[in-house]
Amino acid sequence: MSAATEMERPRIVIAGGGLAGLSLSLALKRALDGGIDVVMCDPALKRDPHGDKRSYAIAAAARRMLEALGVWGEVADRAQPILDMVITDSRLQDPVRPTFLTFAGDVDGHEPFAHMITAGDLTAALLDSCREAGVDLKAEGVKGFAVRGAHTEVSLTNGDSLQASLLVAADGARSHLREQAGIGWISWPYKQSGIVATIAHERDHEGKAIEHFLPSGPFAILPLKPEPQADGSLKHRSSIVWTERTENVPALLEAHPEDLLIELERRFGLQLGKLAFETKPQAFPLSFGVARSFVAERLALLGDAAHVIHPIAGQGLNLGLHDAAALAEIITDAMRLGMDPGAADVLDQYERARRTDITTMGMMTDGLNRLFSNDVLPVRLIRDLGLGLVDRMPGLKRFFIREAAGLTSREAPRLLRGEAL
Ligand SMILES: Cc1cc2nc3c(=O)[nH]c(=O)nc-3n(C[C@H](O)[C@H](O)[C@H](O)COP(=O)(O)OP(=O)(O)OC[C@H]3O[C@@H](n4cnc5c(N)ncnc54)[C@H](O)[C@@H]3O)c2cc1C
């Protein structure tokens, strides 16, 4: 059935209910007294959100946004603050891993620079809030769109169509809508994959995150909230992001579980005691990608549909949440002035607001990965000297920690400062 509904008020259709699309949907619906008709479409809405066991580092600025949207309170007791960060530079066969850089995890007072949380918990909380706020959630894909003057006609996989002032493509790195809009994609592969899993361990991590820079890529151990057990004890857990040359990944994932555990222990170390896989390891091929433009006629790209970066600094989703905060602010400010939220000059503001931040973060993570994922002796000496110097300069360390927290930009959107739209 085809049902092109006339718009009674400005309508924004968001294609993709990943964490970026969900955050934008909620931010827009909570603004202007619910005056925007927000429709969020994603076939994945049919799945149980708790099924996603991956974990993410959510930087302080993004956490402030989730707090301003009323979501953080729903997940705070399941989020683990990162209280300390340790960085080492070594080879797999090195008997000890000398520490080159340490960070205490607080920015300004007692706010941790990041929290670890599972994607499932955060997605479920955002979905509940979207439902409660009145976002129209459709478990359908967006098939395509056609711009017709003052609106865009969005067609869904069930044959329905919707008129919208703006279509936001939050449909992930392989965005089919970006392609349909004819927006170019600059990208290169890293020949590395990120193996992610949750690891149970004997001893308390005490909120410490560890990143070992190894020649095949960074190996990160990220603390998760311990889980209370029926006998009153706590199950200690961490999430790993194990960057490995892609050619080695199939053999690792197909290895006997005990052999894989030995490989894990060689990287993880035994400081947290006995290890066990709590979730099945999953591998994600890593690449860099950025859209030539973040907007087209009545279309805006959001999150991974606009940019994909190396996970070395755990910033990919944080960039997507920053996009959501910026786009929500630009749209609501324009609508307060009576402007059309899908007009070209409104979308140009979004392009200008996000281009520098995204390019800088993309280049920084690309450069860090190239600098550390190798075993060339002169490069090792120079990078270790650099890390050692940073470790002795409190001002510079403070700058880096504020950068990781997403708190260095003076022009950060209001939501990232924890303010209402
Ligand atoms: C190994 C690894 C570790 C990472 N760790 C971190 C971290 O610690 N911190 C961090 O900030 N980032 C991290 N990232 C990056 C992060 O995973 C991504 O940036 C983030 O998940 C992207 O979210 P998104 O909402 O933009 O896209 P996605 O999560 O890809 O969501 C896209 C959604 O669009 C839907 N969709 C697709 N096509 C359509 C369509 N036609 N119509 C409607 N819906 C559609 C899909 O079903 C999906 O739900 C990591 C990445 C990797 C690979």
CSV table of C-alpha atoms and ligand atoms in Angstrom, one decimal:
chain,number,residue,atom,x,y,z
A,1,MET,CA,0.0,0.0,0.0
A,2,SER,CA,1.3,3.5,-0.8
A,3,ALA,CA,0.3,6.2,1.6
A,4,ALA,CA,1.9,9.6,0.9
A,5,THR,CA,0.8,11.6,3.9
A,6,GLU,CA,0.6,15.4,3.7
A,7,MET,CA,2.8,17.0,6.3
A,8,GLU,CA,0.8,18.9,9.0
A,9,ARG,CA,4.0,20.1,10.6
A,10,PRO,CA,7.7,19.9,9.7
A,11,ARG,CA,8.7,16.2,9.5
A,12,ILE,CA,12.2,14.8,9.7
A,13,VAL,CA,12.8,11.2,8.7
A,14,ILE,CA,15.8,9.5,10.2
A,15,ALA,CA,17.0,6.3,8.3
A,16,GLY,CA,19.0,4.2,10.8
A,17,GLY,CA,18.5,3.6,14.5
A,18,GLY,CA,22.1,3.0,15.5
A,19,LEU,CA,23.2,5.0,18.5
A,20,ALA,CA,23.7,8.2,16.3
A,21,GLY,CA,20.3,8.0,14.7
A,22,LEU,CA,18.5,7.3,17.9
A,23,SER,CA,20.2,10.2,19.7
A,24,LEU,CA,19.3,12.6,17.0
A,25,SER,CA,15.7,11.3,17.0
A,26,LEU,CA,15.3,11.9,20.7
A,27,ALA,CA,17.1,15.3,20.7
A,28,LEU,CA,14.7,16.5,17.9
A,29,LYS,CA,11.6,15.1,19.6
A,30,ARG,CA,12.4,16.6,23.0
A,31,ALA,CA,13.0,20.1,21.4
A,32,LEU,CA,10.4,22.7,20.5
A,33,ASP,CA,7.7,21.2,22.8
A,34,GLY,CA,7.6,18.1,20.6
A,35,GLY,CA,6.6,20.3,17.6
A,36,ILE,CA,8.7,18.3,15.1
A,37,ASP,CA,7.2,15.2,13.6
A,38,VAL,CA,10.2,12.8,14.0
A,39,VAL,CA,10.0,9.4,12.2
A,40,MET,CA,12.8,6.9,12.7
A,41,CYS,CA,13.0,3.9,10.3
A,42,ASP,CA,15.2,0.8,10.8
A,43,PRO,CA,14.5,-2.8,10.1
A,44,ALA,CA,16.7,-3.7,13.0
A,45,LEU,CA,14.0,-2.4,15.4
A,46,LYS,CA,12.5,-5.9,15.1
A,47,ARG,CA,15.6,-7.3,17.0
A,48,ASP,CA,16.1,-7.3,20.7
A,49,PRO,CA,18.5,-4.3,21.4
A,50,HIS,CA,20.0,-6.1,24.3
A,51,GLY,CA,21.5,-8.7,21.9
A,52,ASP,CA,24.3,-6.2,21.0
A,53,LYS,CA,27.0,-7.1,23.5
A,54,ARG,CA,29.7,-4.8,22.1
A,55,SER,CA,30.9,-2.1,24.5
A,56,TYR,CA,31.8,1.5,23.8
A,57,ALA,CA,33.8,4.2,25.5
A,58,ILE,CA,31.5,7.2,25.8
A,59,ALA,CA,33.4,10.4,26.3
A,60,ALA,CA,32.4,13.0,28.9
A,61,ALA,CA,30.9,15.4,26.4
A,62,ALA,CA,28.7,12.7,24.9
A,63,ARG,CA,27.7,11.6,28.4
A,64,ARG,CA,26.7,15.2,29.2
A,65,MET,CA,24.5,15.1,26.1
A,66,LEU,CA,22.8,11.8,27.2
A,67,GLU,CA,22.2,13.4,30.6
A,68,ALA,CA,20.6,16.5,29.0
A,69,LEU,CA,18.4,14.1,27.0
A,70,GLY,CA,17.3,12.3,30.2
A,71,VAL,CA,18.9,8.9,29.2
A,72,TRP,CA,22.1,8.7,31.2
A,73,GLY,CA,20.2,8.2,34.5
A,74,GLU,CA,18.7,5.0,33.0
A,75,VAL,CA,22.1,3.4,32.3
A,76,ALA,CA,24.4,5.1,34.8
A,77,ASP,CA,24.4,2.2,37.2
A,78,ARG,CA,25.6,-0.1,34.4
A,79,ALA,CA,28.4,2.3,33.1
A,80,GLN,CA,31.9,1.9,34.4
A,81,PRO,CA,33.9,5.1,34.7
A,82,ILE,CA,37.5,5.0,33.4
A,83,LEU,CA,39.5,6.1,36.4
A,84,ASP,CA,43.0,5.5,35.0
A,85,MET,CA,44.6,5.0,31.6
A,86,VAL,CA,48.0,3.3,31.0
A,87,ILE,CA,49.7,3.2,27.6
A,88,THR,CA,52.6,0.8,26.8
A,89,ASP,CA,54.7,0.3,23.6
A,90,SER,CA,56.1,-3.2,23.2
A,91,ARG,CA,56.4,-6.4,21.2
A,92,LEU,CA,54.5,-9.6,21.9
A,93,GLN,CA,57.6,-11.5,22.9
A,94,ASP,CA,58.8,-8.7,25.4
A,95,PRO,CA,58.8,-10.2,28.9
A,96,VAL,CA,57.6,-6.9,30.5
A,97,ARG,CA,55.6,-4.0,29.0
A,98,PRO,CA,57.2,-0.7,30.2
A,99,THR,CA,54.6,2.0,30.9
A,100,PHE,CA,55.2,5.1,28.8
A,101,LEU,CA,52.2,7.2,29.6
A,102,THR,CA,49.6,7.3,32.3
A,103,PHE,CA,46.6,9.4,32.7
A,104,ALA,CA,44.3,9.9,35.7
A,105,GLY,CA,40.8,9.6,34.4
A,106,ASP,CA,39.2,12.9,35.6
A,107,VAL,CA,38.6,16.1,33.8
A,108,ASP,CA,37.6,19.2,35.8
A,109,GLY,CA,36.9,18.0,39.3
A,110,HIS,CA,35.5,14.5,39.5
A,111,GLU,CA,34.0,13.9,36.0
A,112,PRO,CA,35.6,10.8,34.4
A,113,PHE,CA,36.9,11.5,30.9
A,114,ALA,CA,34.9,8.5,29.7
A,115,HIS,CA,32.6,5.6,30.7
A,116,MET,CA,32.4,2.1,29.3
A,117,ILE,CA,28.9,0.8,28.5
A,118,THR,CA,27.4,-1.9,26.4
A,119,ALA,CA,25.8,-0.9,23.1
A,120,GLY,CA,22.7,-3.0,24.0
A,121,ASP,CA,22.1,-1.2,27.3
A,122,LEU,CA,22.4,2.2,25.7
A,123,THR,CA,20.3,1.3,22.6
A,124,ALA,CA,17.5,-0.1,24.8
A,125,ALA,CA,17.5,3.1,27.0
A,126,LEU,CA,17.5,5.4,24.0
A,127,LEU,CA,14.7,3.4,22.3
A,128,ASP,CA,12.5,3.5,25.5
A,129,SER,CA,13.1,7.3,25.7
A,130,CYS,CA,12.2,7.8,22.0
A,131,ARG,CA,9.0,5.8,22.4
A,132,GLU,CA,8.1,7.7,25.5
A,133,ALA,CA,8.8,11.1,23.8
A,134,GLY,CA,6.6,10.2,20.8
A,135,VAL,CA,9.1,9.4,18.1
A,136,ASP,CA,7.3,7.5,15.4
A,137,LEU,CA,9.4,4.3,15.2
A,138,LYS,CA,9.0,2.2,12.1
A,139,ALA,CA,10.7,-1.2,11.8
A,140,GLU,CA,11.2,-0.7,8.0
A,141,GLY,CA,14.2,0.2,5.9
A,142,VAL,CA,14.3,3.4,3.8
A,143,LYS,CA,14.5,2.3,0.2
A,144,GLY,CA,15.0,5.6,-1.5
A,145,PHE,CA,14.0,9.2,-1.8
A,146,ALA,CA,13.1,11.8,-4.5
A,147,VAL,CA,13.3,15.5,-3.8
A,148,ARG,CA,10.2,17.4,-4.9
A,149,GLY,CA,10.7,21.1,-4.3
A,150,ALA,CA,9.8,21.9,-0.7
A,151,HIS,CA,9.9,18.3,0.5
A,152,THR,CA,11.5,14.9,-0.1
A,153,GLU,CA,9.5,11.8,-0.8
A,154,VAL,CA,10.9,9.0,1.3
A,155,SER,CA,10.0,5.4,0.2
A,156,LEU,CA,10.0,2.6,2.7
A,157,THR,CA,10.7,-1.1,2.1
A,158,ASN,CA,7.0,-2.0,2.8
A,159,GLY,CA,5.9,0.2,-0.1
A,160,ASP,CA,4.7,3.1,2.0
A,161,SER,CA,6.1,6.6,1.4
A,162,LEU,CA,6.4,9.7,3.6
A,163,GLN,CA,6.9,13.4,2.8
A,164,ALA,CA,9.6,15.0,4.8
A,165,SER,CA,11.4,18.4,5.0
A,166,LEU,CA,14.6,16.5,5.6
A,167,LEU,CA,15.9,13.0,5.4
A,168,VAL,CA,18.8,12.1,7.7
A,169,ALA,CA,20.9,9.2,6.5
A,170,ALA,CA,22.2,7.5,9.7
A,171,ASP,CA,22.4,4.1,7.9
A,172,GLY,CA,26.0,3.2,8.8
A,173,ALA,CA,29.3,3.0,7.0
A,174,ARG,CA,27.9,1.3,3.9
A,175,SER,CA,25.2,4.0,3.6
A,176,HIS,CA,23.0,3.1,0.6
A,177,LEU,CA,21.3,6.5,0.9
A,178,ARG,CA,24.7,8.3,0.6
A,179,GLU,CA,25.3,6.4,-2.6
A,180,GLN,CA,21.9,7.2,-3.9
A,181,ALA,CA,22.5,10.9,-3.2
A,182,GLY,CA,25.7,10.6,-5.4
A,183,ILE,CA,27.9,11.7,-2.5
A,184,GLY,CA,31.5,10.5,-3.0
A,185,TRP,CA,33.3,8.5,-0.3
A,186,ILE,CA,37.1,8.9,0.2
A,187,SER,CA,38.3,5.7,1.9
A,188,TRP,CA,41.2,3.3,2.4
A,189,PRO,CA,41.5,0.0,4.2
A,190,TYR,CA,43.8,-0.5,7.2
A,191,LYS,CA,44.5,-4.2,6.5
A,192,GLN,CA,43.7,-4.6,10.2
A,193,SER,CA,40.6,-6.0,11.9
A,194,GLY,CA,39.3,-5.1,15.4
A,195,ILE,CA,38.5,-8.3,17.3
A,196,VAL,CA,36.0,-7.4,20.1
A,197,ALA,CA,34.9,-9.6,23.1
A,198,THR,CA,34.0,-9.3,26.7
A,199,ILE,CA,36.5,-11.0,29.0
A,200,ALA,CA,35.8,-12.3,32.6
A,201,HIS,CA,38.8,-12.1,34.9
A,202,GLU,CA,39.6,-13.0,38.5
A,203,ARG,CA,40.7,-9.7,39.9
A,204,ASP,CA,39.3,-6.2,40.0
A,205,HIS,CA,40.4,-3.8,37.2
A,206,GLU,CA,39.9,-0.8,39.5
A,207,GLY,CA,38.6,1.2,36.6
A,208,LYS,CA,41.9,1.1,34.8
A,209,ALA,CA,42.0,1.1,30.9
A,210,ILE,CA,45.2,-0.3,29.3
A,211,GLU,CA,46.3,0.1,25.7
A,212,HIS,CA,49.3,-1.9,24.6
A,213,PHE,CA,50.7,-0.6,21.3
A,214,LEU,CA,51.9,-3.8,19.5
A,215,PRO,CA,53.3,-4.1,16.0
A,216,SER,CA,50.1,-5.6,14.6
A,217,GLY,CA,48.0,-2.8,16.1
A,218,PRO,CA,46.7,-1.5,19.5
A,219,PHE,CA,45.4,-4.0,22.0
A,220,ALA,CA,43.0,-2.2,24.4
A,221,ILE,CA,41.6,-3.6,27.7
A,222,LEU,CA,38.6,-1.5,28.8
A,223,PRO,CA,37.0,-1.9,32.2
A,224,LEU,CA,33.3,-2.9,32.4
A,225,LYS,CA,31.0,-2.7,35.4
A,226,PRO,CA,31.4,-5.8,37.6
A,227,GLU,CA,28.3,-8.0,37.6
A,228,PRO,CA,26.9,-9.1,41.0
A,229,GLN,CA,26.5,-12.9,41.2
A,230,ALA,CA,23.8,-15.0,43.1
A,231,ASP,CA,26.4,-16.0,45.8
A,232,GLY,CA,27.1,-12.3,46.6
A,233,SER,CA,30.4,-12.2,44.7
A,234,LEU,CA,31.2,-9.9,41.8
A,235,LYS,CA,32.1,-11.1,38.3
A,236,HIS,CA,35.0,-8.8,37.1
A,237,ARG,CA,34.8,-8.0,33.4
A,238,SER,CA,36.6,-6.0,30.7
A,239,SER,CA,36.0,-5.4,27.0
A,240,ILE,CA,38.9,-5.9,24.6
A,241,VAL,CA,39.6,-4.3,21.2
A,242,TRP,CA,42.3,-6.5,19.8
A,243,THR,CA,43.6,-5.0,16.5
A,244,GLU,CA,45.2,-7.7,14.4
A,245,ARG,CA,46.4,-7.9,10.8
A,246,THR,CA,43.3,-9.1,8.8
A,247,GLU,CA,45.2,-12.0,7.3
A,248,ASN,CA,45.7,-13.5,10.8
A,249,VAL,CA,42.1,-13.1,11.9
A,250,PRO,CA,40.4,-16.2,10.4
A,251,ALA,CA,43.0,-18.6,11.9
A,252,LEU,CA,42.6,-16.9,15.3
A,253,LEU,CA,38.8,-17.0,15.3
A,254,GLU,CA,38.8,-20.6,14.1
A,255,ALA,CA,41.4,-21.7,16.6
A,256,HIS,CA,40.5,-24.1,19.4
A,257,PRO,CA,39.1,-22.0,22.4
A,258,GLU,CA,42.1,-23.0,24.5
A,259,ASP,CA,44.6,-21.9,21.9
A,260,LEU,CA,42.7,-18.6,21.4
A,261,LEU,CA,42.9,-18.1,25.2
A,262,ILE,CA,46.6,-18.6,25.1
A,263,GLU,CA,46.9,-16.0,22.4
A,264,LEU,CA,44.7,-13.7,24.4
A,265,GLU,CA,46.8,-14.1,27.5
A,266,ARG,CA,50.0,-13.3,25.6
A,267,ARG,CA,48.5,-9.9,24.9
A,268,PHE,CA,46.3,-9.3,27.9
A,269,GLY,CA,48.9,-10.4,30.5
A,270,LEU,CA,48.1,-12.1,33.8
A,271,GLN,CA,47.8,-9.0,36.0
A,272,LEU,CA,44.0,-9.6,36.4
A,273,GLY,CA,44.3,-13.3,37.0
A,274,LYS,CA,42.6,-16.1,35.1
A,275,LEU,CA,40.8,-15.1,31.9
A,276,ALA,CA,37.7,-16.5,30.2
A,277,PHE,CA,35.8,-15.3,27.1
A,278,GLU,CA,32.3,-14.1,28.2
A,279,THR,CA,31.2,-13.3,24.7
A,280,LYS,CA,32.2,-14.9,21.4
A,281,PRO,CA,34.9,-12.8,19.7
A,282,GLN,CA,33.7,-10.9,16.7
A,283,ALA,CA,36.0,-9.3,14.1
A,284,PHE,CA,35.4,-6.0,12.2
A,285,PRO,CA,37.6,-5.1,9.2
A,286,LEU,CA,38.9,-1.6,9.9
A,287,SER,CA,39.0,1.3,7.3
A,288,PHE,CA,39.0,5.0,7.1
A,289,GLY,CA,36.2,6.8,5.2
A,290,VAL,CA,34.9,10.3,4.9
A,291,ALA,CA,32.1,11.6,2.7
A,292,ARG,CA,33.0,14.3,0.2
A,293,SER,CA,30.0,16.3,1.5
A,294,PHE,CA,27.9,15.7,4.6
A,295,VAL,CA,24.8,17.1,2.9
A,296,ALA,CA,22.8,17.0,-0.4
A,297,GLU,CA,19.4,18.5,-1.3
A,298,ARG,CA,17.1,17.8,1.7
A,299,LEU,CA,19.5,15.2,3.0
A,300,ALA,CA,22.1,15.1,5.8
A,301,LEU,CA,24.6,12.3,6.6
A,302,LEU,CA,25.0,11.4,10.3
A,303,GLY,CA,27.5,9.1,12.2
A,304,ASP,CA,29.3,6.3,10.3
A,305,ALA,CA,27.3,7.2,7.1
A,306,ALA,CA,29.4,10.4,7.1
A,307,HIS,CA,32.7,9.2,8.5
A,308,VAL,CA,34.5,6.0,9.7
A,309,ILE,CA,37.7,6.2,11.7
A,310,HIS,CA,40.2,3.8,13.3
A,311,PRO,CA,39.0,2.7,16.8
A,312,ILE,CA,42.5,3.4,18.3
A,313,ALA,CA,41.1,6.2,20.4
A,314,GLY,CA,37.5,4.9,20.8
A,315,GLN,CA,36.1,8.1,19.1
A,316,GLY,CA,34.0,6.9,16.2
A,317,LEU,CA,30.6,6.8,17.9
A,318,ASN,CA,31.5,9.9,19.9
A,319,LEU,CA,31.9,11.8,16.6
A,320,GLY,CA,28.5,10.5,15.5
A,321,LEU,CA,26.9,11.7,18.8
A,322,HIS,CA,28.6,15.1,18.2
A,323,ASP,CA,27.0,15.1,14.7
A,324,ALA,CA,23.6,14.5,16.3
A,325,ALA,CA,24.1,17.3,18.9
A,326,ALA,CA,25.2,19.8,16.1
A,327,LEU,CA,22.4,18.9,13.7
A,328,ALA,CA,19.7,19.0,16.3
A,329,GLU,CA,20.9,22.4,17.4
A,330,ILE,CA,21.1,23.8,13.9
A,331,ILE,CA,17.7,22.5,13.0
A,332,THR,CA,15.9,23.7,16.1
A,333,ASP,CA,17.6,27.2,16.0
A,334,ALA,CA,16.5,27.5,12.3
A,335,MET,CA,12.9,26.4,13.1
A,336,ARG,CA,12.7,29.0,16.0
A,337,LEU,CA,13.4,31.6,13.3
A,338,GLY,CA,10.7,30.1,11.1
A,339,MET,CA,13.1,28.6,8.6
A,340,ASP,CA,12.7,25.4,6.7
A,341,PRO,CA,14.8,22.7,8.4
A,342,GLY,CA,15.7,21.1,5.1
A,343,ALA,CA,16.8,24.4,3.3
A,344,ALA,CA,20.2,24.5,1.7
A,345,ASP,CA,21.5,27.3,3.9
A,346,VAL,CA,20.5,25.4,7.1
A,347,LEU,CA,22.3,22.2,5.9
A,348,ASP,CA,25.4,24.3,4.9
A,349,GLN,CA,25.7,25.3,8.6
A,350,TYR,CA,25.9,21.6,9.5
A,351,GLU,CA,28.5,20.9,6.9
A,352,ARG,CA,30.7,23.8,8.2
A,353,ALA,CA,30.1,22.9,11.8
A,354,ARG,CA,31.3,19.3,11.4
A,355,ARG,CA,34.0,19.3,8.6
A,356,THR,CA,37.0,20.4,10.6
A,357,ASP,CA,36.4,18.3,13.7
A,358,ILE,CA,35.8,15.1,11.6
A,359,THR,CA,38.8,15.6,9.4
A,360,THR,CA,41.1,16.4,12.3
A,361,MET,CA,40.0,13.3,14.3
A,362,GLY,CA,40.2,11.1,11.2
A,363,MET,CA,43.7,12.2,10.4
A,364,MET,CA,44.8,12.0,14.1
A,365,THR,CA,43.6,8.4,14.5
A,366,ASP,CA,45.1,7.4,11.1
A,367,GLY,CA,48.4,9.0,12.0
A,368,LEU,CA,48.5,7.4,15.5
A,369,ASN,CA,47.8,4.0,14.0
A,370,ARG,CA,50.6,4.4,11.4
A,371,LEU,CA,53.0,5.6,14.0
A,372,PHE,CA,52.4,2.8,16.5
A,373,SER,CA,51.4,-0.3,14.3
A,374,ASN,CA,55.0,-1.1,13.2
A,375,ASP,CA,58.2,-2.4,14.6
A,376,VAL,CA,60.7,-0.2,12.9
A,377,LEU,CA,63.4,0.6,15.5
A,378,PRO,CA,64.0,4.4,14.8
A,379,VAL,CA,60.3,5.0,14.8
A,380,ARG,CA,59.9,3.1,18.1
A,381,LEU,CA,62.7,5.2,19.6
A,382,ILE,CA,61.1,8.5,18.5
A,383,ARG,CA,57.6,7.6,19.5
A,384,ASP,CA,58.7,6.3,22.9
A,385,LEU,CA,60.7,9.5,23.5
A,386,GLY,CA,57.6,11.5,22.6
A,387,LEU,CA,55.3,9.5,24.9
A,388,GLY,CA,57.9,9.9,27.7
A,389,LEU,CA,58.0,13.6,27.2
A,390,VAL,CA,54.2,13.9,27.3
A,391,ASP,CA,54.1,11.9,30.5
A,392,ARG,CA,56.3,14.5,32.2
A,393,MET,CA,54.3,17.5,31.0
A,394,PRO,CA,51.1,17.9,33.2
A,395,GLY,CA,49.7,20.7,31.0
A,396,LEU,CA,50.0,18.7,27.8
A,397,LYS,CA,48.5,15.6,29.5
A,398,ARG,CA,45.6,17.7,30.7
A,399,PHE,CA,45.0,18.9,27.1
A,400,PHE,CA,45.0,15.3,25.8
A,401,ILE,CA,42.6,14.1,28.4
A,402,ARG,CA,40.2,17.0,27.7
A,403,GLU,CA,40.5,16.2,24.0
A,404,ALA,CA,39.6,12.6,24.6
A,405,ALA,CA,36.7,13.7,26.7
A,406,GLY,CA,35.5,15.9,23.8
A,407,LEU,CA,35.8,19.1,26.0
A,408,THR,CA,38.4,21.2,24.1
A,409,SER,CA,36.0,22.8,21.6
A,410,ARG,CA,34.7,26.2,22.8
A,411,GLU,CA,32.0,26.0,20.1
A,412,ALA,CA,30.7,22.6,21.2
A,413,PRO,CA,26.9,22.3,20.6
A,414,ARG,CA,24.7,23.0,23.6
A,415,LEU,CA,23.8,19.4,24.2
A,416,LEU,CA,27.5,18.4,24.5
A,417,ARG,CA,27.8,21.0,27.2
A,418,GLY,CA,24.9,19.4,29.0
A,419,GLU,CA,22.5,22.2,28.2
A,420,ALA,CA,19.0,21.9,26.7
A,421,LEU,CA,18.5,22.7,23.0
B,1,LIG,C1,36.3,-2.6,16.8
B,1,LIG,C2,35.6,-1.3,17.0
B,1,LIG,C3,35.5,-0.7,18.3
B,1,LIG,C4,34.9,0.6,18.4
B,1,LIG,N1,34.9,1.2,19.7
B,1,LIG,C5,34.4,2.4,19.8
B,1,LIG,C6,34.4,3.1,21.1
B,1,LIG,O1,34.9,2.6,22.1
B,1,LIG,N2,33.9,4.3,21.2
B,1,LIG,C7,33.4,5.0,20.1
B,1,LIG,O2,33.0,6.1,20.2
B,1,LIG,N3,33.3,4.3,18.9
B,1,LIG,C8,33.8,3.1,18.7
B,1,LIG,N4,33.7,2.4,17.5
B,1,LIG,C9,32.9,3.1,16.4
B,1,LIG,C10,31.4,2.8,16.5
B,1,LIG,O3,31.2,1.4,16.5
B,1,LIG,C11,30.7,3.4,15.3
B,1,LIG,O4,31.2,4.7,15.0
B,1,LIG,C12,29.2,3.5,15.7
B,1,LIG,O5,28.6,2.3,16.1
B,1,LIG,C13,28.4,4.0,14.5
B,1,LIG,O6,27.0,4.3,14.9
B,1,LIG,P1,26.0,4.7,13.8
B,1,LIG,O7,24.7,4.9,14.5
B,1,LIG,O8,26.5,5.9,13.0
B,1,LIG,O9,25.9,3.5,12.7
B,1,LIG,P2,25.5,2.0,12.9
B,1,LIG,O10,25.6,1.5,14.3
B,1,LIG,O11,26.2,1.2,11.8
B,1,LIG,O12,23.9,2.0,12.6
B,1,LIG,C14,23.3,2.1,11.4
B,1,LIG,C15,21.9,1.6,11.4
B,1,LIG,O13,21.3,1.9,10.2
B,1,LIG,C16,20.4,0.8,9.9
B,1,LIG,N5,20.2,0.8,8.4
B,1,LIG,C17,21.0,0.4,7.4
B,1,LIG,N6,20.5,0.7,6.2
B,1,LIG,C18,19.2,1.2,6.4
B,1,LIG,C19,18.2,1.7,5.6
B,1,LIG,N7,18.3,1.6,4.3
B,1,LIG,N8,17.1,2.2,6.2
B,1,LIG,C20,16.9,2.2,7.6
B,1,LIG,N9,17.9,1.8,8.4
B,1,LIG,C21,19.1,1.3,7.8
B,1,LIG,C22,21.1,-0.5,10.4
B,1,LIG,O14,20.2,-1.5,10.6
B,1,LIG,C23,21.8,0.1,11.7
B,1,LIG,O15,20.9,-0.1,12.8
B,1,LIG,C24,34.3,1.2,17.3
B,1,LIG,C25,34.3,0.6,16.1
B,1,LIG,C26,34.9,-0.7,15.9
B,1,LIG,C27,34.9,-1.3,14.5
